[in-house]
Amino acid sequence: SIPPEELFREALELADYFEGIVRETRNRAERDLLTGLRNRQGLARITPRLERRLVERRRNREAEAKSDFVAMIDIDFFKSVNDRFGHPNGDRVLREVGQTLAHTVRWRKDITARLGGEEFFAFLSASGREGALASAERIRQAVEKALIPLDDFPAIQVTVSVGLAELRALPPAAAGAKPRVEGALADAIERADRALYEAKHAGRNRVVVSQE
């Protein structure tokens, strides 16, 4: 017969094995297969953690000058890339822009995601307005300078437009209540989206900070 301690060891190994499978399955579900960035589901899972940063910042007044910002990033004229060079090359452009975004932001501090189509997201942690603007400009310039190889066509360059908005608490639900943090990220994304629209309307390939 098998000794109890051997059975216990095998049970632990089996538990570790299945835990690894669950972790890998969740990671795949929360990652965009094309770019390797987080997808909407992955961003949704960490949203409460990002919004709790507002509570932490209220406790630490020194951090108030270094607020978090959200960047919405959209590839300019991406439809024409697909129409002219085909969808496989369009996917290549998306992949290259996603990699450029991931390599340009601060590792382990900022967060990136692809929200769908040619739309990307960046959470610029504790950057403050000037820092966020500088980070967004670095992203814009890095994409603009990148030479993207295509299949059966010469390499091309693309540009992005960027909208920025500060992550901030929402007004209290009632008089005397504390400001709300739940929903703050969605609110920042909406304001950044409107700033992105302004960037597109102003001629594209630029960064606009929300004034809302």
Coordinates of N, CA and C in Angstrom, one line a residue:
S1 N 0.8 -1.2 0.0 CA 0.0 0.0 0.0 C 0.9 1.3 0.0
I2 N 0.3 2.3 -0.5 CA 1.0 3.6 -0.6 C 1.0 4.3 0.8
P3 N 2.1 4.7 1.3 CA 2.2 5.4 2.6 C 1.3 6.7 2.6
P4 N 0.7 7.1 3.7 CA -0.1 8.3 3.7 C 0.6 9.5 3.3
E5 N 1.9 9.6 3.7 CA 2.6 10.9 3.4 C 2.9 11.0 1.9
E6 N 3.0 9.8 1.2 CA 3.2 9.8 -0.2 C 1.9 10.2 -0.9
L7 N 0.7 9.8 -0.4 CA -0.6 10.2 -1.0 C -0.8 11.7 -0.8
F8 N -0.4 12.1 0.4 CA -0.6 13.6 0.7 C 0.3 14.4 -0.3
R9 N 1.5 14.0 -0.5 CA 2.4 14.7 -1.4 C 1.8 14.7 -2.9
E10 N 1.3 13.6 -3.3 CA 0.7 13.5 -4.6 C -0.5 14.4 -4.8
A11 N -1.3 14.4 -3.7 CA -2.5 15.3 -3.7 C -2.1 16.8 -3.8
L12 N -1.0 17.2 -3.1 CA -0.6 18.5 -3.2 C -0.1 18.9 -4.6
E13 N 0.6 17.9 -5.2 CA 1.1 18.1 -6.6 C 0.0 18.3 -7.6
L14 N -1.1 17.4 -7.4 CA -2.2 17.5 -8.2 C -3.0 18.8 -8.1
A15 N -3.1 19.3 -6.8 CA -3.7 20.6 -6.6 C -3.0 21.7 -7.2
D16 N -1.6 21.7 -7.1 CA -0.8 22.7 -7.8 C -1.0 22.7 -9.3
Y17 N -1.1 21.4 -9.8 CA -1.3 21.3 -11.3 C -2.6 21.9 -11.8
F18 N -3.7 21.6 -11.1 CA -5.0 22.2 -11.5 C -5.0 23.7 -11.2
E19 N -4.4 24.1 -10.2 CA -4.3 25.6 -9.9 C -3.6 26.3 -11.0
G20 N -2.6 25.7 -11.5 CA -1.8 26.3 -12.7 C -2.7 26.3 -13.9
I21 N -3.5 25.3 -14.1 CA -4.4 25.3 -15.3 C -5.4 26.4 -15.2
V22 N -6.0 26.6 -14.0 CA -7.0 27.6 -13.8 C -6.4 29.0 -14.0
R23 N -5.2 29.2 -13.5 CA -4.5 30.4 -13.6 C -4.2 30.7 -15.1
E24 N -3.7 29.7 -15.8 CA -3.4 29.9 -17.3 C -4.7 30.2 -18.1
T25 N -5.8 29.5 -17.7 CA -7.0 29.7 -18.5 C -7.5 31.1 -18.2
R26 N -7.5 31.6 -17.0 CA -7.9 33.0 -16.7 C -7.0 34.0 -17.4
N27 N -5.7 33.7 -17.4 CA -4.8 34.6 -18.1 C -5.1 34.8 -19.6
R28 N -5.4 33.6 -20.2 CA -5.7 33.6 -21.6 C -7.0 34.4 -21.9
A29 N -8.0 34.2 -21.0 CA -9.3 34.8 -21.2 C -9.2 36.3 -21.0
E30 N -8.2 36.8 -20.3 CA -8.1 38.2 -20.0 C -7.0 38.9 -20.8
R31 N -6.5 38.2 -21.8 CA -5.5 38.8 -22.7 C -6.0 38.8 -24.1
D32 N -5.6 39.9 -24.8 CA -5.9 40.0 -26.3 C -5.0 39.1 -27.0
L33 N -5.5 38.1 -27.8 CA -4.7 37.1 -28.4 C -3.7 37.7 -29.5
L34 N -4.1 38.8 -30.1 CA -3.3 39.4 -31.1 C -2.1 40.2 -30.6
T35 N -2.3 41.0 -29.5 CA -1.3 41.9 -29.0 C -0.6 41.4 -27.7
G36 N -1.3 40.5 -27.0 CA -0.8 40.1 -25.7 C -1.1 41.1 -24.6
L37 N -1.7 42.2 -24.9 CA -2.1 43.2 -23.9 C -3.4 42.7 -23.2
R38 N -3.8 43.3 -22.1 CA -5.0 43.0 -21.5 C -6.2 43.3 -22.4
N39 N -7.3 42.6 -22.3 CA -8.5 42.9 -23.1 C -9.5 43.6 -22.1
R40 N -10.7 43.8 -22.6 CA -11.7 44.4 -21.7 C -12.0 43.6 -20.5
Q41 N -12.0 42.3 -20.6 CA -12.3 41.5 -19.4 C -11.1 41.6 -18.4
G42 N -9.9 41.6 -18.9 CA -8.7 41.8 -18.1 C -8.7 43.1 -17.4
L43 N -9.1 44.1 -18.1 CA -9.2 45.5 -17.5 C -10.3 45.5 -16.4
A44 N -11.4 44.9 -16.7 CA -12.5 44.9 -15.8 C -12.1 44.2 -14.5
R45 N -11.3 43.2 -14.5 CA -10.9 42.5 -13.3 C -10.1 43.4 -12.4
I46 N -9.3 44.2 -12.9 CA -8.4 45.0 -12.1 C -9.0 46.4 -11.8
T47 N -10.1 46.7 -12.4 CA -10.7 48.1 -12.2 C -10.9 48.4 -10.7
P48 N -11.5 47.5 -9.9 CA -11.6 47.9 -8.5 C -10.3 48.3 -7.8
R49 N -9.2 47.6 -8.2 CA -7.9 47.9 -7.6 C -7.4 49.3 -8.0
L50 N -7.7 49.6 -9.3 CA -7.3 51.0 -9.8 C -8.1 52.1 -9.1
E51 N -9.4 51.8 -8.9 CA -10.3 52.8 -8.3 C -9.9 53.0 -6.8
R52 N -9.5 52.0 -6.2 CA -9.1 52.1 -4.8 C -7.9 53.0 -4.6
R53 N -7.2 53.2 -5.6 CA -6.0 54.2 -5.5 C -6.5 55.6 -5.1
L54 N -7.7 55.9 -5.5 CA -8.3 57.2 -5.1 C -8.4 57.3 -3.6
V55 N -8.8 56.2 -3.0 CA -9.0 56.2 -1.5 C -7.6 56.3 -0.9
E56 N -6.6 55.6 -1.4 CA -5.3 55.6 -0.9 C -4.6 57.0 -1.0
R57 N -5.0 57.7 -2.1 CA -4.4 59.0 -2.3 C -5.0 60.0 -1.3
R58 N -6.2 59.8 -1.0 CA -6.8 60.7 0.0 C -6.1 60.6 1.4
R59 N -5.7 59.4 1.7 CA -5.0 59.1 2.9 C -3.6 59.7 2.9
N60 N -3.0 59.9 1.8 CA -1.6 60.3 1.6 C -1.6 61.6 0.8
R61 N -1.7 62.7 1.5 CA -1.8 64.0 0.9 C -0.7 64.4 -0.1
E62 N 0.5 63.8 0.2 CA 1.7 64.1 -0.6 C 1.5 63.6 -2.0
A63 N 0.6 62.5 -2.2 CA 0.4 61.9 -3.5 C -0.6 62.7 -4.3
E64 N -1.3 63.7 -3.7 CA -2.3 64.4 -4.5 C -1.8 65.1 -5.7
A65 N -0.5 65.5 -5.7 CA 0.0 66.2 -6.8 C 0.4 65.2 -8.0
K66 N 0.4 63.9 -7.7 CA 0.7 62.9 -8.7 C -0.5 62.0 -8.9
S67 N -1.5 62.6 -9.6 CA -2.7 61.9 -9.8 C -2.5 60.9 -11.0
D68 N -3.4 59.9 -11.0 CA -3.4 58.9 -12.1 C -4.2 59.5 -13.3
F69 N -3.8 59.1 -14.5 CA -4.4 59.5 -15.7 C -4.8 58.3 -16.6
V70 N -5.8 58.5 -17.4 CA -6.2 57.4 -18.4 C -5.9 58.0 -19.8
A71 N -5.4 57.2 -20.6 CA -5.2 57.5 -22.0 C -5.9 56.6 -22.9
M72 N -6.7 57.2 -23.8 CA -7.4 56.4 -24.9 C -6.6 56.7 -26.2
I73 N -6.2 55.6 -26.8 CA -5.3 55.7 -28.0 C -6.0 55.1 -29.2
D74 N -6.0 55.7 -30.3 CA -6.7 55.2 -31.5 C -5.8 55.4 -32.7
I75 N -5.6 54.3 -33.5 CA -4.8 54.4 -34.7 C -5.5 55.2 -35.8
D76 N -4.8 56.2 -36.3 CA -5.4 57.1 -37.3 C -5.6 56.3 -38.7
F77 N -6.7 56.5 -39.3 CA -7.0 56.0 -40.6 C -6.8 54.5 -40.7
F78 N -7.1 53.8 -39.7 CA -6.8 52.3 -39.7 C -7.7 51.6 -40.7
K79 N -8.9 52.0 -41.0 CA -9.7 51.4 -42.0 C -9.0 51.4 -43.3
S80 N -8.4 52.4 -43.7 CA -7.7 52.5 -44.9 C -6.5 51.5 -45.0
V81 N -5.9 51.2 -43.8 CA -4.8 50.2 -43.8 C -5.4 48.8 -44.2
N82 N -6.5 48.5 -43.6 CA -7.2 47.2 -43.9 C -7.6 47.2 -45.3
D83 N -8.2 48.3 -45.8 CA -8.7 48.3 -47.2 C -7.6 48.2 -48.2
R84 N -6.5 48.8 -47.9 CA -5.4 48.9 -48.9 C -4.5 47.7 -48.9
F85 N -4.2 47.2 -47.6 CA -3.2 46.1 -47.5 C -3.7 44.8 -47.0
G86 N -5.0 44.7 -46.7 CA -5.6 43.5 -46.3 C -5.6 43.3 -44.8
H87 N -6.6 42.5 -44.3 CA -6.7 42.3 -42.8 C -5.6 41.7 -42.2
P88 N -4.9 40.7 -42.8 CA -3.7 40.1 -42.1 C -2.6 41.2 -41.8
N89 N -2.4 42.1 -42.8 CA -1.5 43.2 -42.5 C -2.0 44.2 -41.5
G90 N -3.4 44.4 -41.5 CA -4.0 45.2 -40.5 C -3.7 44.6 -39.1
D91 N -3.8 43.3 -39.0 CA -3.5 42.6 -37.7 C -2.0 42.9 -37.3
R92 N -1.1 42.9 -38.3 CA 0.3 43.1 -38.1 C 0.5 44.5 -37.5
V93 N -0.2 45.5 -38.1 CA -0.2 46.9 -37.6 C -0.7 46.9 -36.1
L94 N -1.8 46.3 -35.8 CA -2.3 46.3 -34.5 C -1.3 45.7 -33.5
R95 N -0.7 44.6 -33.9 CA 0.3 43.9 -33.1 C 1.5 44.8 -32.8
E96 N 2.0 45.5 -33.8 CA 3.2 46.3 -33.7 C 2.9 47.5 -32.8
V97 N 1.7 48.1 -33.0 CA 1.3 49.3 -32.2 C 1.1 48.8 -30.7
G98 N 0.5 47.7 -30.5 CA 0.4 47.2 -29.1 C 1.7 46.9 -28.5
Q99 N 2.7 46.4 -29.2 CA 4.0 46.1 -28.7 C 4.8 47.5 -28.4
T100 N 4.6 48.4 -29.3 CA 5.2 49.7 -29.1 C 4.6 50.4 -27.8
L101 N 3.3 50.3 -27.6 CA 2.7 50.8 -26.5 C 3.2 50.2 -25.2
A102 N 3.3 48.9 -25.2 CA 3.8 48.1 -24.0 C 5.2 48.5 -23.7
H103 N 6.1 48.7 -24.7 CA 7.5 49.0 -24.5 C 7.7 50.5 -24.1
T104 N 6.8 51.3 -24.4 CA 7.0 52.8 -24.1 C 6.5 53.2 -22.7
V105 N 5.5 52.6 -22.2 CA 5.0 52.9 -20.9 C 6.0 52.4 -19.8
R106 N 5.8 52.8 -18.6 CA 6.7 52.4 -17.5 C 6.4 51.0 -17.0
W107 N 7.3 50.1 -17.0 CA 7.1 48.7 -16.7 C 6.7 48.6 -15.2
R108 N 5.7 47.8 -14.9 CA 5.2 47.5 -13.6 C 4.6 48.7 -12.9
K109 N 4.5 49.9 -13.6 CA 3.8 51.0 -13.0 C 2.5 51.3 -13.8
D110 N 2.7 51.4 -15.2 CA 1.5 51.7 -16.0 C 0.9 50.4 -16.5
I111 N -0.4 50.5 -17.0 CA -1.1 49.3 -17.4 C -1.6 49.6 -18.8
T112 N -1.6 48.6 -19.7 CA -2.0 48.8 -21.1 C -3.1 47.7 -21.4
A113 N -3.9 48.1 -22.4 CA -4.9 47.1 -22.8 C -5.3 47.5 -24.3
R114 N -5.9 46.5 -25.0 CA -6.5 46.7 -26.2 C -8.0 46.5 -26.0
L115 N -8.8 47.6 -26.2 CA -10.2 47.5 -25.9 C -11.1 47.0 -27.1
G116 N -10.4 46.8 -28.2 CA -11.2 46.3 -29.4 C -10.8 47.1 -30.6
G117 N -10.9 46.5 -31.8 CA -10.5 47.2 -33.0 C -9.2 47.9 -32.9
E118 N -9.1 49.2 -33.3 CA -7.8 49.9 -33.3 C -7.7 50.8 -32.0
E119 N -8.5 50.5 -31.0 CA -8.5 51.3 -29.8 C -7.8 50.7 -28.7
F120 N -6.8 51.4 -28.1 CA -6.0 51.0 -27.0 C -6.2 51.9 -25.8
F121 N -5.7 51.4 -24.7 CA -5.9 52.0 -23.4 C -4.6 52.0 -22.6
A122 N -4.3 53.1 -21.9 CA -3.2 53.1 -20.9 C -3.6 53.7 -19.6
F123 N -3.2 53.1 -18.5 CA -3.4 53.7 -17.2 C -2.0 54.2 -16.8
L124 N -1.9 55.5 -16.7 CA -0.6 56.2 -16.3 C -0.6 56.5 -14.9
S125 N 0.1 55.6 -14.1 CA 0.0 55.6 -12.7 C 0.8 56.8 -12.1
A126 N 0.2 57.5 -11.1 CA 0.9 58.5 -10.3 C 1.8 59.4 -11.2
S127 N 1.2 59.9 -12.3 CA 2.0 60.7 -13.2 C 1.8 62.2 -13.1
G128 N 0.6 62.6 -12.6 CA 0.3 64.0 -12.7 C 0.0 64.4 -14.1
R129 N -0.5 65.6 -14.2 CA -0.9 66.1 -15.6 C 0.3 66.2 -16.5
E130 N 1.4 66.8 -16.0 CA 2.5 67.0 -16.9 C 3.2 65.7 -17.3
G131 N 3.3 64.8 -16.3 CA 3.9 63.5 -16.5 C 3.0 62.7 -17.5
A132 N 1.7 62.7 -17.3 CA 0.8 62.0 -18.2 C 0.9 62.5 -19.6
L133 N 1.0 63.8 -19.8 CA 1.1 64.4 -21.1 C 2.4 64.0 -21.7
A134 N 3.5 64.0 -20.9 CA 4.8 63.6 -21.5 C 4.8 62.1 -21.9
S135 N 4.1 61.3 -21.1 CA 4.0 59.8 -21.4 C 3.2 59.6 -22.7
A136 N 2.1 60.3 -22.8 CA 1.3 60.2 -24.0 C 2.0 60.7 -25.2
E137 N 2.8 61.7 -25.1 CA 3.6 62.2 -26.2 C 4.7 61.2 -26.6
R138 N 5.3 60.6 -25.6 CA 6.3 59.5 -26.0 C 5.6 58.4 -26.7
I139 N 4.4 58.0 -26.3 CA 3.7 56.9 -27.0 C 3.4 57.4 -28.5
R140 N 2.9 58.6 -28.6 CA 2.6 59.1 -30.0 C 3.8 59.1 -30.9
Q141 N 4.9 59.6 -30.3 CA 6.1 59.7 -31.1 C 6.7 58.3 -31.4
A142 N 6.7 57.4 -30.5 CA 7.2 56.1 -30.7 C 6.4 55.3 -31.8
V143 N 5.1 55.5 -31.8 CA 4.3 54.9 -32.9 C 4.6 55.5 -34.2
E144 N 4.7 56.8 -34.2 CA 4.9 57.6 -35.5 C 6.3 57.2 -36.1
K145 N 7.3 56.9 -35.3 CA 8.6 56.6 -35.8 C 8.8 55.1 -36.2
A146 N 7.9 54.2 -35.7 CA 8.0 52.8 -36.0 C 7.8 52.5 -37.4
L147 N 8.7 51.7 -38.0 CA 8.5 51.2 -39.4 C 7.9 49.8 -39.3
I148 N 6.7 49.6 -39.8 CA 6.0 48.3 -39.6 C 6.1 47.5 -40.9
P149 N 6.8 46.3 -40.9 CA 6.9 45.5 -42.1 C 5.6 44.8 -42.4
L150 N 5.3 44.7 -43.7 CA 4.0 44.1 -44.1 C 4.3 42.9 -45.0
D151 N 3.4 42.0 -45.2 CA 3.5 40.9 -46.2 C 3.1 41.4 -47.5
D152 N 4.1 41.3 -48.5 CA 3.8 41.6 -49.9 C 3.7 43.1 -50.2
F153 N 4.0 43.9 -49.2 CA 4.0 45.4 -49.4 C 5.2 46.0 -48.7
P154 N 5.6 47.2 -49.1 CA 6.6 47.9 -48.4 C 6.2 48.2 -47.0
A155 N 7.2 48.4 -46.1 CA 6.9 48.7 -44.7 C 6.2 50.1 -44.7
I156 N 5.3 50.3 -43.7 CA 4.6 51.5 -43.6 C 4.7 52.1 -42.2
Q157 N 4.3 53.3 -42.0 CA 4.2 54.0 -40.7 C 2.8 54.5 -40.5
V158 N 2.4 54.4 -39.2 CA 1.1 54.9 -38.9 C 1.2 55.9 -37.7
T159 N 0.1 56.6 -37.4 CA 0.1 57.5 -36.3 C -1.1 57.2 -35.4
V160 N -1.1 57.8 -34.2 CA -2.2 57.6 -33.3 C -2.6 59.0 -32.7
S161 N -3.9 59.0 -32.4 CA -4.4 60.2 -31.6 C -4.7 59.7 -30.2
V162 N -4.5 60.6 -29.2 CA -4.5 60.2 -27.8 C -5.4 61.2 -27.1
G163 N -6.3 60.7 -26.3 CA -7.1 61.5 -25.4 C -6.7 61.2 -23.9
L164 N -6.5 62.2 -23.1 CA -6.1 62.0 -21.7 C -7.2 62.6 -20.8
A165 N -7.4 61.9 -19.6 CA -8.3 62.3 -18.6 C -7.8 61.9 -17.2
E166 N -8.0 62.7 -16.2 CA -7.5 62.4 -14.9 C -8.5 61.4 -14.2
L167 N -8.0 60.4 -13.5 CA -8.9 59.6 -12.7 C -9.2 60.3 -11.4
R168 N -10.5 60.5 -11.2 CA -10.9 61.2 -10.0 C -12.2 60.7 -9.5
A169 N -12.5 60.9 -8.2 CA -13.7 60.4 -7.6 C -14.9 61.1 -8.1
L170 N -16.0 60.4 -8.1 CA -17.3 60.9 -8.5 C -18.0 61.7 -7.4
P171 N -18.9 62.6 -7.7 CA -19.5 63.4 -6.6 C -20.3 62.5 -5.7
P172 N -20.4 62.8 -4.4 CA -21.2 62.0 -3.4 C -22.6 61.8 -3.9
A173 N -23.1 60.6 -3.5 CA -24.5 60.2 -3.9 C -25.5 61.0 -3.1
A174 N -25.1 61.5 -2.0 CA -26.0 62.3 -1.1 C -25.2 63.3 -0.3
A175 N -25.9 64.3 0.2 CA -25.2 65.4 0.9 C -24.6 64.8 2.2
G176 N -23.3 65.2 2.4 CA -22.6 64.7 3.6 C -21.9 63.3 3.4
A177 N -22.2 62.7 2.2 CA -21.5 61.4 1.9 C -20.2 61.6 1.3
K178 N -19.3 60.6 1.3 CA -18.0 60.7 0.8 C -18.1 60.6 -0.8
P179 N -17.1 61.2 -1.4 CA -17.0 61.0 -2.9 C -17.0 59.5 -3.3
R180 N -17.5 59.2 -4.4 CA -17.6 57.8 -4.8 C -16.4 57.4 -5.7
V181 N -15.8 56.2 -5.5 CA -14.8 55.8 -6.3 C -15.2 54.7 -7.3
E182 N -16.3 54.0 -7.0 CA -16.8 53.0 -7.9 C -17.4 53.7 -9.2
G183 N -16.9 53.3 -10.3 CA -17.3 53.9 -11.6 C -16.4 55.0 -12.0
A184 N -15.4 55.3 -11.2 CA -14.5 56.4 -11.5 C -13.7 56.1 -12.8
L185 N -13.3 54.8 -13.0 CA -12.5 54.5 -14.2 C -13.3 54.7 -15.4
A186 N -14.6 54.2 -15.4 CA -15.4 54.3 -16.6 C -15.7 55.8 -16.9
D187 N -15.8 56.6 -15.9 CA -16.0 58.1 -16.1 C -14.7 58.7 -16.7
A188 N -13.6 58.3 -16.3 CA -12.3 58.8 -16.8 C -12.2 58.4 -18.3
I189 N -12.6 57.1 -18.6 CA -12.5 56.6 -20.0 C -13.4 57.4 -20.9
E190 N -14.6 57.7 -20.4 CA -15.5 58.5 -21.2 C -15.0 59.9 -21.5
R191 N -14.4 60.5 -20.5 CA -13.8 61.9 -20.7 C -12.6 61.8 -21.6
A192 N -11.8 60.7 -21.5 CA -10.6 60.6 -22.4 C -11.1 60.3 -23.8
D193 N -12.2 59.6 -23.9 CA -12.7 59.3 -25.3 C -13.2 60.6 -25.9
R194 N -13.8 61.5 -25.2 CA -14.2 62.8 -25.8 C -13.0 63.6 -26.1
A195 N -11.9 63.6 -25.3 CA -10.7 64.3 -25.7 C -10.0 63.6 -26.9
L196 N -10.1 62.3 -27.0 CA -9.7 61.6 -28.2 C -10.4 62.1 -29.5
Y197 N -11.7 62.3 -29.4 CA -12.5 62.8 -30.5 C -12.0 64.2 -30.9
E198 N -11.7 65.0 -29.9 CA -11.2 66.4 -30.1 C -9.8 66.3 -30.9
A199 N -9.0 65.3 -30.5 CA -7.7 65.1 -31.2 C -7.9 64.8 -32.7
K200 N -8.9 63.9 -32.9 CA -9.2 63.5 -34.3 C -9.7 64.7 -35.1
H201 N -10.6 65.4 -34.4 CA -11.2 66.6 -35.1 C -10.2 67.7 -35.4
A202 N -9.2 67.7 -34.6 CA -8.2 68.8 -34.8 C -7.1 68.4 -35.8
G203 N -7.2 67.2 -36.3 CA -6.2 66.8 -37.4 C -5.5 65.5 -37.1
R204 N -5.7 64.9 -36.0 CA -5.1 63.6 -35.7 C -3.6 63.7 -35.4
N205 N -3.0 62.6 -35.0 CA -1.6 62.5 -34.6 C -1.2 63.6 -33.6
R206 N -2.0 63.6 -32.5 CA -1.8 64.6 -31.5 C -2.4 64.1 -30.2
V207 N -2.0 64.8 -29.1 CA -2.5 64.4 -27.7 C -3.4 65.6 -27.3
V208 N -4.6 65.3 -26.7 CA -5.4 66.3 -26.2 C -5.8 65.9 -24.7
V209 N -5.7 66.8 -23.8 CA -6.0 66.5 -22.4 C -7.4 67.0 -22.2
S210 N -8.2 66.2 -21.5 CA -9.6 66.6 -21.2 C -9.6 67.8 -20.3
Q211 N -10.5 68.7 -20.6 CA -10.7 69.9 -19.8 C -11.9 69.8 -18.9
E212 N -12.6 68.6 -18.9 CA -13.8 68.4 -18.1 C -13.4 68.1 -16.7

